[in-house]
Short mmCIF file of C-alpha atoms in Angstrom, two decimals:
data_model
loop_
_atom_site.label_atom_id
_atom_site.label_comp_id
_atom_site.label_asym_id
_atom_site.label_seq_id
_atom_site.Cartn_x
_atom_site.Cartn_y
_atom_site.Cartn_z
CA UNK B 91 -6.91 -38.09 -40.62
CA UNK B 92 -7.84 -34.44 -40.11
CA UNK B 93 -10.04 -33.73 -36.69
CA UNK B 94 -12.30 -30.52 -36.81
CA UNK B 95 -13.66 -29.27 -33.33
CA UNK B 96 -16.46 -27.01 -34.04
CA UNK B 97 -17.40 -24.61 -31.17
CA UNK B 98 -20.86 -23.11 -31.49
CA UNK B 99 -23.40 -21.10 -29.45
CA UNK B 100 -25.99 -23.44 -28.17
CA UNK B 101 -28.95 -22.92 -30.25
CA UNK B 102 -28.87 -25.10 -33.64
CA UNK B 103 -31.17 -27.39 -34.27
CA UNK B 104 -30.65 -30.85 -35.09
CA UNK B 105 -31.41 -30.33 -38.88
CA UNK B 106 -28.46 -27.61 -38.62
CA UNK B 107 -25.89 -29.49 -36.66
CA UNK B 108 -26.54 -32.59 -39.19
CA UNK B 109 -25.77 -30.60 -42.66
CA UNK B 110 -23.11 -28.69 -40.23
CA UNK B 111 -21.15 -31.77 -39.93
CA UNK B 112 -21.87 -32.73 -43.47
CA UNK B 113 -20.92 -29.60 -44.88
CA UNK B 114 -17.43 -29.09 -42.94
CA UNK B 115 -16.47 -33.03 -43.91
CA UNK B 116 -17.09 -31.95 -47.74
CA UNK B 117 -15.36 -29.07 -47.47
CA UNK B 118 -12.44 -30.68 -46.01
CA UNK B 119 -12.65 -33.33 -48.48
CA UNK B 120 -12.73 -30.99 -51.50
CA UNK B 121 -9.31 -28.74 -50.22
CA UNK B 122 -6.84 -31.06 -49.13
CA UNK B 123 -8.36 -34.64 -50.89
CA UNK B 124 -8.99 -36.33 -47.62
CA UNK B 125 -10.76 -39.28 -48.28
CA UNK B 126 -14.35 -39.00 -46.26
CA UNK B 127 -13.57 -41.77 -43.93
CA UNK B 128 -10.34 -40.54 -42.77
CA UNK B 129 -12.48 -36.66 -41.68
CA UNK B 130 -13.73 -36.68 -38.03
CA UNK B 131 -15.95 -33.99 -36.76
CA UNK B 132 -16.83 -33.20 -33.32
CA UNK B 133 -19.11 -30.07 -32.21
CA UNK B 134 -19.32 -28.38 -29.11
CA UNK B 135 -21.99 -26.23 -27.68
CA UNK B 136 -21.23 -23.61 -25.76
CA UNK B 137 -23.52 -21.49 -23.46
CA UNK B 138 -24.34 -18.06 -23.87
CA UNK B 139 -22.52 -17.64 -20.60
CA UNK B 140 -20.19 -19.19 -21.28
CA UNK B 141 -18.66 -17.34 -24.31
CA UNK B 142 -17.50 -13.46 -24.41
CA UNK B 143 -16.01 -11.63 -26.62
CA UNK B 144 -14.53 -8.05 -25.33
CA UNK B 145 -14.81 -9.49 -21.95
CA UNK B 146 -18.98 -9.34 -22.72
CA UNK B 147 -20.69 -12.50 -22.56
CA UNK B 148 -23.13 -13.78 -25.23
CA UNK B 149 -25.61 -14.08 -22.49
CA UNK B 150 -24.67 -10.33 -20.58
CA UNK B 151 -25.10 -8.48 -24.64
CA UNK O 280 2.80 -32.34 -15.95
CA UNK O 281 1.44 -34.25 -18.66
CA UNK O 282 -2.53 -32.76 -19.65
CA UNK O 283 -4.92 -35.60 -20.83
CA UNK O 284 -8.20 -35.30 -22.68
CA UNK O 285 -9.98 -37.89 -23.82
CA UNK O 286 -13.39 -37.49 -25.78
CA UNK O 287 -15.54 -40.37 -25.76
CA UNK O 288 -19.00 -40.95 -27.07
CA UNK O 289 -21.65 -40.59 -24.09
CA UNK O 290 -23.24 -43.21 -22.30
CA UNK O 291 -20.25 -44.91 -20.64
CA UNK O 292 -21.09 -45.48 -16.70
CA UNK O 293 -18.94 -43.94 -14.00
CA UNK O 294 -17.10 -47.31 -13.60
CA UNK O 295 -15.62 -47.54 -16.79
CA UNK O 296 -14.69 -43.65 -16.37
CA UNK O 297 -13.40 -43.93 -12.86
CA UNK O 298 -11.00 -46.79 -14.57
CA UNK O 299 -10.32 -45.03 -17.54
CA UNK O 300 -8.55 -42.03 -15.29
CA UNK O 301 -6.85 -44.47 -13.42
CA UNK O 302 -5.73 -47.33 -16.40
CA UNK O 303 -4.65 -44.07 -18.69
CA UNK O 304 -2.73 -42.18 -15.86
CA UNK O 305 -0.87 -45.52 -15.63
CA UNK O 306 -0.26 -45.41 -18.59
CA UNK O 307 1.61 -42.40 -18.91
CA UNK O 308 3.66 -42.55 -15.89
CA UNK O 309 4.74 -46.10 -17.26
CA UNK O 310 5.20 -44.81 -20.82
CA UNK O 311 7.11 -41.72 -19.48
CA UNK O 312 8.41 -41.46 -16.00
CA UNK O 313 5.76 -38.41 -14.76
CA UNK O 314 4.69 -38.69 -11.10
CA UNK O 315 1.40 -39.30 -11.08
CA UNK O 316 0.81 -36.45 -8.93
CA UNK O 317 1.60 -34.12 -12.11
CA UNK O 318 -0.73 -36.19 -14.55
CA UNK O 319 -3.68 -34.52 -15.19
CA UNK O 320 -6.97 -36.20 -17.15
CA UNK O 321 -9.94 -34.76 -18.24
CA UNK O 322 -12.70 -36.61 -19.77
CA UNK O 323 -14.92 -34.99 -22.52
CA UNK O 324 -18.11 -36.75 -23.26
CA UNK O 325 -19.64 -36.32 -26.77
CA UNK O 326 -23.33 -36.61 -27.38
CA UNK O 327 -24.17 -38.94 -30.40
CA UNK O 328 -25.46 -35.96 -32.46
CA UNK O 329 -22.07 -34.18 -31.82
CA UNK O 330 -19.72 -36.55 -33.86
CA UNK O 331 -19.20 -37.99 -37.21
CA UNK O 332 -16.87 -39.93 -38.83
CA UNK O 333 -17.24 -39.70 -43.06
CA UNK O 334 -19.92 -37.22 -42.31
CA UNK O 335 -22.53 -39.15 -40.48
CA UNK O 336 -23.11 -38.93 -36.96
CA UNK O 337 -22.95 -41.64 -34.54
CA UNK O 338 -26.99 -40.99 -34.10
CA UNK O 339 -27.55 -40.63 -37.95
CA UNK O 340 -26.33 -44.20 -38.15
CA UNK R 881 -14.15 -43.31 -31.20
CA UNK R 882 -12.52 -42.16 -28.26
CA UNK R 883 -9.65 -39.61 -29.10
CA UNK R 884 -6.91 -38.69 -26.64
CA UNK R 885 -4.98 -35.98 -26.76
CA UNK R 886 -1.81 -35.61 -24.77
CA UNK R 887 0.05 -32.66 -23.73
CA UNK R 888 3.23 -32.89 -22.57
CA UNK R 889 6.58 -31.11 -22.32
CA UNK R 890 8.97 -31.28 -25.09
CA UNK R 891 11.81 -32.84 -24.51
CA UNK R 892 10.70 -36.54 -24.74
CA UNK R 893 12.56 -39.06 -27.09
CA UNK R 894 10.64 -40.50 -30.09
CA UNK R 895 11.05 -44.07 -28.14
CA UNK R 896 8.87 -42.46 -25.41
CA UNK R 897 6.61 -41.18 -27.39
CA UNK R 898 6.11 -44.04 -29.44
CA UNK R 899 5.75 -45.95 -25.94
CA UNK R 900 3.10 -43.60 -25.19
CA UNK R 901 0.66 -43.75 -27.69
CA UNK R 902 1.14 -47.79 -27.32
CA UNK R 903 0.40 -47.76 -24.15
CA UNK R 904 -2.73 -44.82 -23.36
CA UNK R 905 -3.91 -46.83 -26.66
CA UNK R 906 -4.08 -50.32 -24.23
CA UNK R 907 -5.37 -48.32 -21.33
CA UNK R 908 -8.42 -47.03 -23.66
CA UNK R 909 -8.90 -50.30 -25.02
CA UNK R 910 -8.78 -51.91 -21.37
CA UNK R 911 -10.87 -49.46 -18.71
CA UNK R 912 -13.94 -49.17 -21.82
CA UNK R 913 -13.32 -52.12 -24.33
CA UNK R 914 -12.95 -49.79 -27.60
CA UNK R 915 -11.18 -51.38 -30.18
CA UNK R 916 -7.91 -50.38 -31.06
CA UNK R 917 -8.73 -49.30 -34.79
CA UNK R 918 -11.07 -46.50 -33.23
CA UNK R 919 -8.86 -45.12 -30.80
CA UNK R 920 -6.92 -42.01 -32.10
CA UNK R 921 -3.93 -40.52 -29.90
CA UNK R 922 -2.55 -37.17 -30.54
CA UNK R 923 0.63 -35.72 -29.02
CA UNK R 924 1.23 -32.10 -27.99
CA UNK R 925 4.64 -30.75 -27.13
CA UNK R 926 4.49 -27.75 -25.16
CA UNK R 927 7.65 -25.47 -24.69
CA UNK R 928 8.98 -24.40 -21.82
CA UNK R 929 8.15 -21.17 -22.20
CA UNK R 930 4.55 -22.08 -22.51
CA UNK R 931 3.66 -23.95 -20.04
CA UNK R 932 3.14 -22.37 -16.39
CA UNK R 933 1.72 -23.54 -12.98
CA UNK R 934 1.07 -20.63 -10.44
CA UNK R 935 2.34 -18.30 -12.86
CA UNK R 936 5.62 -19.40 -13.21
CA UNK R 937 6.80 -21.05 -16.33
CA UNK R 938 8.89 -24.45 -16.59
CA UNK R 939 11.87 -22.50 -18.49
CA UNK R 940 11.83 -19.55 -15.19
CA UNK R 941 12.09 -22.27 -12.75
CA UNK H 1451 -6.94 -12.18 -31.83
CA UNK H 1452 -5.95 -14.30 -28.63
CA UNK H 1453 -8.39 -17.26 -27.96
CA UNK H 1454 -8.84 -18.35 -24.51
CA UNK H 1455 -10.09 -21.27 -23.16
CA UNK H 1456 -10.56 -21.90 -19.44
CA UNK H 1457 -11.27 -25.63 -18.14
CA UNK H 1458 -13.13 -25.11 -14.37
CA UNK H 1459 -14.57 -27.41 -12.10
CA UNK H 1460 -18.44 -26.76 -12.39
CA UNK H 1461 -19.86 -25.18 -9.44
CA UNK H 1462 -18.96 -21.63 -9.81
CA UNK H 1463 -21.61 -19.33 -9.32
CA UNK H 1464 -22.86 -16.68 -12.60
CA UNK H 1465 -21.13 -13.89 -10.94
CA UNK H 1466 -17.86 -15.40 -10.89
CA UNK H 1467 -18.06 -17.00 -14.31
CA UNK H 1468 -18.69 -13.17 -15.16
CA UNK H 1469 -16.07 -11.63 -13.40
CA UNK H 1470 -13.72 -14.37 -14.64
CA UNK H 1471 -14.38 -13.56 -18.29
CA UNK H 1472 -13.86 -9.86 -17.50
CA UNK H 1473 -10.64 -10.53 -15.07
CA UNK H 1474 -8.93 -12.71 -17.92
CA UNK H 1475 -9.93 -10.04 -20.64
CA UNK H 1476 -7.80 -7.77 -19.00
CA UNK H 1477 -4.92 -9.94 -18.27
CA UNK H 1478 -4.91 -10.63 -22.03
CA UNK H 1479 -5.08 -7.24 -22.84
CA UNK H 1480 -2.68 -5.59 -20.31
CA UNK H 1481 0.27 -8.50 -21.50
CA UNK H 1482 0.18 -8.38 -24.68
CA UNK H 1483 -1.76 -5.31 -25.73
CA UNK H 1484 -4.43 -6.42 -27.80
CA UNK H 1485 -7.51 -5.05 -28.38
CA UNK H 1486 -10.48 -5.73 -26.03
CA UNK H 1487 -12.90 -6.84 -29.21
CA UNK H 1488 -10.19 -8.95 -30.78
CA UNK H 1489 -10.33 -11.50 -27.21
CA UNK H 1490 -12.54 -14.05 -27.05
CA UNK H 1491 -12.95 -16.36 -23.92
CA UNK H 1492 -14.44 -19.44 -23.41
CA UNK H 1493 -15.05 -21.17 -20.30
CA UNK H 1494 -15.68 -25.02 -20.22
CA UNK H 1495 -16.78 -26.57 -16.85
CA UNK H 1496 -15.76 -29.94 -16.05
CA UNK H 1497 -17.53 -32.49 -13.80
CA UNK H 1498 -16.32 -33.55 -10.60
CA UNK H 1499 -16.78 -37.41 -12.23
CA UNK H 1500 -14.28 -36.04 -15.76
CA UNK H 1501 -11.48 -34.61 -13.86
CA UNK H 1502 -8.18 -36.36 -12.14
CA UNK H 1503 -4.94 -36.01 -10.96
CA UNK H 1504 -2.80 -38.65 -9.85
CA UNK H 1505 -5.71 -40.88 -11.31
CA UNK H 1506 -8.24 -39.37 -8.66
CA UNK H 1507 -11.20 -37.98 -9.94
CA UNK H 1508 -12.56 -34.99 -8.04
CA UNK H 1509 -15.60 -36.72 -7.20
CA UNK H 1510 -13.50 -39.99 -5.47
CA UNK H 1511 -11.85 -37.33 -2.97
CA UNK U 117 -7.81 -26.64 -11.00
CA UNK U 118 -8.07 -24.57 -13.80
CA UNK U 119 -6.79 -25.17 -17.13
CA UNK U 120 -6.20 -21.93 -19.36
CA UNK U 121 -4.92 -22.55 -22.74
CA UNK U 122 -4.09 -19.15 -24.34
CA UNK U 123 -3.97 -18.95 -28.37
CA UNK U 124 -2.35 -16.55 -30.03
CA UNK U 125 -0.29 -15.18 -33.09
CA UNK U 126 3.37 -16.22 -33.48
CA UNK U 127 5.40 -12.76 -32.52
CA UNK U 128 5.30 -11.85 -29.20
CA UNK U 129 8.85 -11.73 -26.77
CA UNK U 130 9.12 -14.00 -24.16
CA UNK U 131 8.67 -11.03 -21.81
CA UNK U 132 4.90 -10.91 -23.11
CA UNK U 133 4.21 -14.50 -22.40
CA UNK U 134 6.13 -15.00 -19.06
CA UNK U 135 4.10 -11.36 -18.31
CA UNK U 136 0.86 -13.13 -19.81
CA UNK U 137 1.12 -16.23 -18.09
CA UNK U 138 1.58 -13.99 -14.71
CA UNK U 139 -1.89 -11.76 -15.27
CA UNK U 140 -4.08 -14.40 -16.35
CA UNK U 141 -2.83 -16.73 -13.05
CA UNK U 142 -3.70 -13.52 -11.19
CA UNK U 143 -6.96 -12.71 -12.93
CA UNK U 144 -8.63 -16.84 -12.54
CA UNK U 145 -7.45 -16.14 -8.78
CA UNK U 146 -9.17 -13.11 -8.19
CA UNK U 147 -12.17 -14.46 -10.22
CA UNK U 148 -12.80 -17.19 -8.52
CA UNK U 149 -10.63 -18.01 -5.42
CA UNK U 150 -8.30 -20.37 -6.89
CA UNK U 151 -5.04 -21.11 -5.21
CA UNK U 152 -2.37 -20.32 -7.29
CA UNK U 153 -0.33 -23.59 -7.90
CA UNK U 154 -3.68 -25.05 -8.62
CA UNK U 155 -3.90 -22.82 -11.79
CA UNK U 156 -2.15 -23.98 -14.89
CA UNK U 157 -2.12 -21.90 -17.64
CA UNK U 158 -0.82 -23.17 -21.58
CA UNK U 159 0.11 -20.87 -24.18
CA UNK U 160 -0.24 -22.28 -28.16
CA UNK U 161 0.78 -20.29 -30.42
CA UNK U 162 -0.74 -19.98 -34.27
CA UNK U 163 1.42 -19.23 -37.34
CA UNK U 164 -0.42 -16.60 -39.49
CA UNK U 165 -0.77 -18.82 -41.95
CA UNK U 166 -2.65 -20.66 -39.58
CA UNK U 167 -5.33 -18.67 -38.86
CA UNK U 168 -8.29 -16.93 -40.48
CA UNK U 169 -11.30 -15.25 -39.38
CA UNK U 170 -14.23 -14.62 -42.36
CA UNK U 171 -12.14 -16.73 -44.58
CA UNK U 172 -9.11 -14.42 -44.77
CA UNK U 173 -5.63 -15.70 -43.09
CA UNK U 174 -3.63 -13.56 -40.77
CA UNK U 175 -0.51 -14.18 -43.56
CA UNK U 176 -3.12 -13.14 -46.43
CA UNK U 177 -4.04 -9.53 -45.07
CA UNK K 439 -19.26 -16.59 -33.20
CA UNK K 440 -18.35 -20.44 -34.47
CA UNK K 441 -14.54 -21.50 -33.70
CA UNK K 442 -13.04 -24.54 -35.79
CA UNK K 443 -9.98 -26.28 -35.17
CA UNK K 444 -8.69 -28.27 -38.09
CA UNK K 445 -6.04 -30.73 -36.76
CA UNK K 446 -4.27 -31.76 -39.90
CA UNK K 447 -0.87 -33.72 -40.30
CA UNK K 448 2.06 -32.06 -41.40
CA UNK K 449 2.53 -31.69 -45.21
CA UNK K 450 -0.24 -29.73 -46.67
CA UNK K 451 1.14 -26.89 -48.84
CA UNK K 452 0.18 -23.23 -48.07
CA UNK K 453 -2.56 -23.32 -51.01
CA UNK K 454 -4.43 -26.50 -49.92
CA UNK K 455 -4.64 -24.53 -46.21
CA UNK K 456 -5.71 -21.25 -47.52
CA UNK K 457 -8.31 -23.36 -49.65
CA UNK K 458 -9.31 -25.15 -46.49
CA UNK K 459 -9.75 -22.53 -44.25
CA UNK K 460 -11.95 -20.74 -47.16
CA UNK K 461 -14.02 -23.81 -47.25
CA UNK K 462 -14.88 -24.50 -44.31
CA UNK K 463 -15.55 -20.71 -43.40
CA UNK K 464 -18.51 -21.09 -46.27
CA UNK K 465 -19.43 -24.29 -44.94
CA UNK K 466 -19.98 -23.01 -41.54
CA UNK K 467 -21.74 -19.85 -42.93
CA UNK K 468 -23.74 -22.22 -45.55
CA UNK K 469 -25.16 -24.67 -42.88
CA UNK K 470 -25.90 -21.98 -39.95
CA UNK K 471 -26.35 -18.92 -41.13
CA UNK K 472 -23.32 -17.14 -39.34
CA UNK K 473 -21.51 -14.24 -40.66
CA UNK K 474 -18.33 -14.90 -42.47
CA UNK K 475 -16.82 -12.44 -39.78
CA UNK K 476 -18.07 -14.14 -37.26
CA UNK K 477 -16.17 -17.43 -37.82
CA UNK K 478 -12.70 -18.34 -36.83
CA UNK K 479 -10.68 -20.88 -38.28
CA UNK K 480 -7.07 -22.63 -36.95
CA UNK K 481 -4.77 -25.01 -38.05
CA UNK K 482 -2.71 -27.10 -36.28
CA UNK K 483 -0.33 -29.31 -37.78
CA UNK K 484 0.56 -32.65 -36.52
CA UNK K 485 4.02 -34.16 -36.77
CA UNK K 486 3.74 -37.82 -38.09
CA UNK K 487 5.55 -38.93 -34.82
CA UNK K 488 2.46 -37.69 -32.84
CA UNK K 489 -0.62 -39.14 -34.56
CA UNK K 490 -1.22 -42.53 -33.95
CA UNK K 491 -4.52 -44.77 -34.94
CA UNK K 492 -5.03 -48.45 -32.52
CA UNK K 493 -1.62 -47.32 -30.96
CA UNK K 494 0.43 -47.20 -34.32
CA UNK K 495 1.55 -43.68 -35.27
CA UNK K 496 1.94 -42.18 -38.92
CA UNK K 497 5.57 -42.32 -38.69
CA UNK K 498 5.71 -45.94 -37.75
CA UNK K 499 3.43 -47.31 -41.06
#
């Protein structure tokens, strides 16, 4: 049943998203035997203004 | 002061969403005695190539 | 697919919160016509400590 | 290594998405005494159509 | 309206969080105009266990 | 800058989370290309009482 949110700078392609989401479910899979079914994964872009680190934003750097 | 989110998949129209605030606010203050004027919902709407159950997205499918 | 998650203060009984998930489960199902098996509900206690609305917490009230 | 997140109606202009970003770093770090690089913060804007209280959305006011 | 949800590491004394939950109400107001019992702010906080950045756990260093 | 959140229910020992959190940080870096130090990983735990699938929670199977 585990749920992974994955927040990422807008950006990816589609290509990277799909093996992102492939890759993540795997890897859950592989540490705590979750059966594949069971593994939701949900991204979420976020804008380069949107995101700072330091109080600078992505989009401000 | 209950805090709702609720992801959902994209494409629902603003009917179904104006319900689904009002059905799932309901809800709560049925479930749990809040006034609704301390319920809070927020809808989150997830593109198709943002989540994936097993590892395949809802578009891969 | 929809998945709800639920903040809420701690302090509820487990009959409440069992009452809860039953029912924002029906409301899903009802205002969008998911089916049950696909809706996931998560609950969140949050202390009273951490939980503040114009700056003052619950617990300083 | 605080994380915050910041849910906001959309609408807000660049400048005060900035300033927010920068005004919230500072909180973080002046409370708790973390370092500046070690403070991320995301904002998330929310439709006027995703967000209720009392089962109102924004948009139905 | 806002929403701030705040994570951080297990550790800090209530006076930090009631002081946190103070600054960041004060710094979304100044930010952005917000009236103050329309601001909400959450605090979650992670066991070191529960965290990790490049791999490596806060309880691990 | 990637940020996952793993929710998990309770249970998991402490070596099946520091293998999942090193997993997933290599299947973040694998599929995108970030930086190992660049990605964040956190756990949360759900009691079985607080997970529920079509309106039936963990604790109530």
């Amino acid at each position: 049943m585990p749920i992974a949110t994955i927040k990422l700078l807008e950006g990816r392609t589609d290509t990277q998203k799909k093996k992102l989401v492939e890759t993540v479910t795997k890897a859950i899979q592989d540490a705590i035997g979750a059966s594949p079914e069971n593994i939701t994964v949900v991204l979420e872009e976020m804008q380069r203004t949107h995101y700072a680190v330091g109080g600078i934003r992505a989009s401000d750097k």
